[in-house]
PDB file of C-alpha atoms in Angstrom:
ATOM      1  CA  MET A 729      25.263  -1.807 -21.248  1.00 44.00           C
ATOM      2  CA  ASP A 730      22.484  -3.403 -23.302  1.00 48.00           C
ATOM      3  CA  THR A 731      23.166  -6.928 -24.580  1.00 49.00           C
ATOM      4  CA  HIS A 732      20.897  -9.292 -26.459  1.00 46.00           C
ATOM      5  CA  THR A 733      21.088 -12.937 -27.523  1.00 48.00           C
ATOM      6  CA  LEU A 734      18.409 -15.421 -28.517  1.00 47.00           C
ATOM      7  CA  ASN A 735      18.128 -16.733 -24.943  1.00 57.00           C
ATOM      8  CA  GLU A 736      18.884 -13.651 -22.889  1.00 61.00           C
ATOM      9  CA  THR A 737      18.631  -9.899 -22.852  1.00 63.00           C
ATOM     10  CA  SER A 738      20.137  -7.398 -20.414  1.00 68.00           C
ATOM     11  CA  PHE A 739      19.672  -3.681 -20.007  1.00 66.00           C
ATOM     12  CA  GLN A 740      20.079  -0.863 -17.509  1.00 70.00           C
ATOM     13  CA  CYS A 741      17.026   0.436 -15.747  1.00 68.00           C
ATOM     14  CA  THR A 742      16.646   3.328 -13.327  1.00 73.00           C
ATOM     15  CA  GLU A 743      14.091   3.406 -10.558  1.00 72.00           C
ATOM     16  CA  ASN A 744      13.855   5.920  -7.725  1.00 78.00           C
ATOM     17  CA  GLY A 745      17.195   7.381  -8.743  1.00 82.00           C
ATOM     18  CA  LYS A 746      19.038   4.036  -8.561  1.00 82.00           C
ATOM     19  CA  SER A 747      20.432   2.241 -11.588  1.00 79.00           C
ATOM     20  CA  TYR A 748      20.027  -1.534 -11.960  1.00 72.00           C
ATOM     21  CA  GLU A 749      21.114  -4.041 -14.557  1.00 75.00           C
ATOM     22  CA  VAL A 750      18.233  -6.358 -15.424  1.00 71.00           C
ATOM     23  CA  THR A 751      18.716  -9.652 -17.256  1.00 69.00           C
ATOM     24  CA  PHE A 752      15.997 -11.938 -18.578  1.00 63.00           C
ATOM     25  CA  HIS A 753      17.053 -15.549 -19.240  1.00 58.00           C
ATOM     26  CA  ALA A 754      14.857 -17.722 -21.460  1.00 55.00           C
ATOM     27  CA  ASN A 755      16.493 -20.895 -20.141  1.00 52.00           C
ATOM     28  CA  LYS A 756      15.864 -19.867 -16.528  1.00 52.00           C
ATOM     29  CA  GLY A 757      12.376 -18.634 -17.132  1.00 56.00           C
ATOM     30  CA  PHE A 758       8.864 -19.923 -16.838  1.00 59.00           C
ATOM     31  CA  SER A 759       9.714 -23.613 -16.483  1.00 54.00           C
ATOM     32  CA  SER A 760      11.496 -22.978 -13.183  1.00 57.00           C
ATOM     33  CA  LEU A 761       8.600 -20.798 -12.003  1.00 57.00           C
ATOM     34  CA  ALA A 762       6.094 -23.484 -12.953  1.00 53.00           C
ATOM     35  CA  SER A 763       7.642 -25.765 -10.342  1.00 54.00           C
ATOM     36  CA  SER A 764       7.832 -23.148  -7.586  1.00 62.00           C
ATOM     37  CA  GLU A 765       5.760 -22.901  -4.420  1.00 69.00           C
ATOM     38  CA  PHE A 766       4.491 -19.366  -3.912  1.00 70.00           C
ATOM     39  CA  THR A 767       2.169 -19.784  -0.947  1.00 72.00           C
ATOM     40  CA  HIS A 768       1.069 -22.424   1.546  1.00 79.00           C
ATOM     41  CA  ASP A 769      -2.204 -22.689  -0.390  1.00 81.00           C
ATOM     42  CA  GLN A 770      -1.749 -25.515  -2.890  1.00 85.00           C
ATOM     43  CA  ALA A 771      -4.814 -24.475  -4.915  1.00 87.00           C
ATOM     44  CA  VAL A 772      -3.253 -21.052  -5.505  1.00 85.00           C
ATOM     45  CA  ASN A 773       0.104 -22.632  -6.367  1.00 83.00           C
ATOM     46  CA  GLU A 774      -1.613 -24.879  -8.900  1.00 87.00           C
ATOM     47  CA  LYS A 775      -3.388 -21.940 -10.594  1.00 89.00           C
ATOM     48  CA  VAL A 776      -0.080 -20.071 -10.865  1.00 86.00           C
ATOM     49  CA  ARG A 777       1.672 -23.201 -12.181  1.00 87.00           C
ATOM     50  CA  GLN A 778      -0.975 -23.719 -14.840  1.00 89.00           C
ATOM     51  CA  ALA A 779      -0.649 -20.089 -15.931  1.00 89.00           C
ATOM     52  CA  TYR A 780       3.139 -20.385 -16.297  1.00 84.00           C
ATOM     53  CA  ILE A 781       2.797 -23.671 -18.181  1.00 87.00           C
ATOM     54  CA  ALA A 782       0.314 -22.059 -20.589  1.00 91.00           C
ATOM     55  CA  LEU A 783       2.736 -19.170 -21.121  1.00 89.00           C
ATOM     56  CA  MET A 784       5.839 -21.320 -21.722  1.00 86.00           C
ATOM     57  CA  PRO A 785       5.382 -21.653 -25.522  1.00 90.00           C
ATOM     58  CA  TYR A 786       5.502 -17.838 -25.767  1.00 91.00           C
ATOM     59  CA  GLU A 787       8.607 -17.314 -23.634  1.00 86.00           C
ATOM     60  CA  ASN A 788      10.936 -16.745 -26.601  1.00 84.00           C
ATOM     61  CA  SER A 789       8.509 -14.207 -28.071  1.00 89.00           C
ATOM     62  CA  ILE A 790       8.493 -12.350 -24.766  1.00 89.00           C
ATOM     63  CA  ILE A 791      12.318 -12.364 -24.557  1.00 84.00           C
ATOM     64  CA  GLU A 792      12.573 -11.165 -28.177  1.00 86.00           C
ATOM     65  CA  TRP A 793      10.127  -8.331 -27.483  1.00 90.00           C
ATOM     66  CA  ILE A 794      11.993  -7.311 -24.335  1.00 85.00           C
ATOM     67  CA  ALA A 795      15.277  -7.380 -26.278  1.00 82.00           C
ATOM     68  CA  LYS A 796      13.985  -4.878 -28.839  1.00 86.00           C
ATOM     69  CA  SER A 797      14.434  -1.954 -26.461  1.00 86.00           C
ATOM     70  CA  PRO A 798      15.157  -1.017 -22.846  1.00 82.00           C
ATOM     71  CA  GLU A 799      11.707   0.613 -22.810  1.00 88.00           C
ATOM     72  CA  ASN A 800      10.097  -2.762 -23.506  1.00 89.00           C
ATOM     73  CA  GLY A 801      12.072  -4.280 -20.647  1.00 84.00           C
ATOM     74  CA  GLN A 802      10.993  -1.483 -18.347  1.00 85.00           C
ATOM     75  CA  LYS A 803       7.347  -2.008 -19.304  1.00 89.00           C
ATOM     76  CA  TYR A 804       7.683  -5.730 -18.603  1.00 88.00           C
ATOM     77  CA  ILE A 805       9.279  -5.111 -15.202  1.00 84.00           C
ATOM     78  CA  GLU A 806       6.572  -2.636 -14.210  1.00 87.00           C
ATOM     79  CA  ASN A 807       3.593  -4.723 -15.339  1.00 90.00           C
ATOM     80  CA  PRO A 808       4.322  -7.962 -17.213  1.00 89.00           C
ATOM     81  CA  VAL A 809       0.678  -8.795 -17.898  1.00 91.00           C
ATOM     82  CA  GLN A 810      -0.102  -5.368 -19.311  1.00 93.00           C
ATOM     83  CA  ALA A 811       3.107  -5.468 -21.371  1.00 93.00           C
ATOM     84  CA  MET A 812       2.229  -8.863 -22.850  1.00 92.00           C
ATOM     85  CA  GLU A 813      -1.296  -7.719 -23.628  1.00 91.00           C
ATOM     86  CA  SER A 814      -0.376  -4.413 -25.260  1.00 92.00           C
ATOM     87  CA  ALA A 815       2.702  -5.653 -27.147  1.00 92.00           C
ATOM     88  CA  ASN A 816       0.765  -7.996 -29.420  1.00 87.00           C
ATOM     89  CA  MET A 817       3.256 -10.855 -29.017  1.00 89.00           C
ATOM     90  CA  GLY A 818       0.810 -13.429 -30.333  1.00 91.00           C
ATOM     91  CA  ILE A 819      -0.235 -14.648 -26.888  1.00 94.00           C
ATOM     92  CA  PRO A 820      -3.906 -15.649 -27.033  1.00 94.00           C
ATOM     93  CA  GLN A 821      -6.266 -13.574 -24.924  1.00 93.00           C
ATOM     94  CA  ASP A 822      -7.443 -16.631 -22.970  1.00 94.00           C
ATOM     95  CA  ILE A 823      -3.868 -17.272 -21.799  1.00 94.00           C
ATOM     96  CA  ILE A 824      -3.409 -13.616 -20.858  1.00 94.00           C
ATOM     97  CA  GLN A 825      -6.673 -13.827 -18.906  1.00 94.00           C
ATOM     98  CA  MET A 826      -5.404 -16.976 -17.177  1.00 93.00           C
ATOM     99  CA  ILE A 827      -2.231 -15.072 -16.198  1.00 92.00           C
ATOM    100  CA  LYS A 828      -4.301 -12.131 -14.904  1.00 93.00           C
ATOM    101  CA  ASN A 829      -6.529 -14.421 -12.841  1.00 94.00           C
ATOM    102  CA  ALA A 830      -3.585 -16.324 -11.354  1.00 91.00           C
ATOM    103  CA  SER A 831      -1.766 -13.077 -10.596  1.00 88.00           C
ATOM    104  CA  ASP A 832      -4.802 -11.548  -8.894  1.00 90.00           C
ATOM    105  CA  LEU A 833      -5.345 -14.724  -6.864  1.00 89.00           C
ATOM    106  CA  LEU A 834      -1.698 -14.812  -5.811  1.00 85.00           C
ATOM    107  CA  VAL A 835      -1.690 -11.148  -4.767  1.00 84.00           C
ATOM    108  CA  THR A 836      -4.925 -11.588  -2.818  1.00 87.00           C
ATOM    109  CA  THR A 837      -3.558 -14.688  -1.084  1.00 86.00           C
ATOM    110  CA  LEU A 838      -0.246 -13.041  -0.189  1.00 80.00           C
ATOM    111  CA  LYS A 839      -2.021 -10.005   1.297  1.00 82.00           C
ATOM    112  CA  LYS A 840      -3.887 -12.212   3.797  1.00 72.00           C
TER     113      LYS A 840
END
């Protein structure tokens, strides 16, 4: 069942033949991630933190966009950076680039 409020949106998603309920919470979002440790490399953690902090002012816009349709939520699950970039949510390109760089650095670090 799809539900939407100002601070949260939920929807059903199917992947590989399995159905999942996905919920995005604005009040449990980027601020908690900004204080997380992702790797043992503090420089990488700091880059990721800075990216989340830069994105925090746009969190409600992201939740609102996701809430517009299950398809938007699916796009965000599959590739959040691409979804933010293509959805024209008002996120400046320099912040999107910061997110891309932090994401690439994190993936590279985790693959080591």
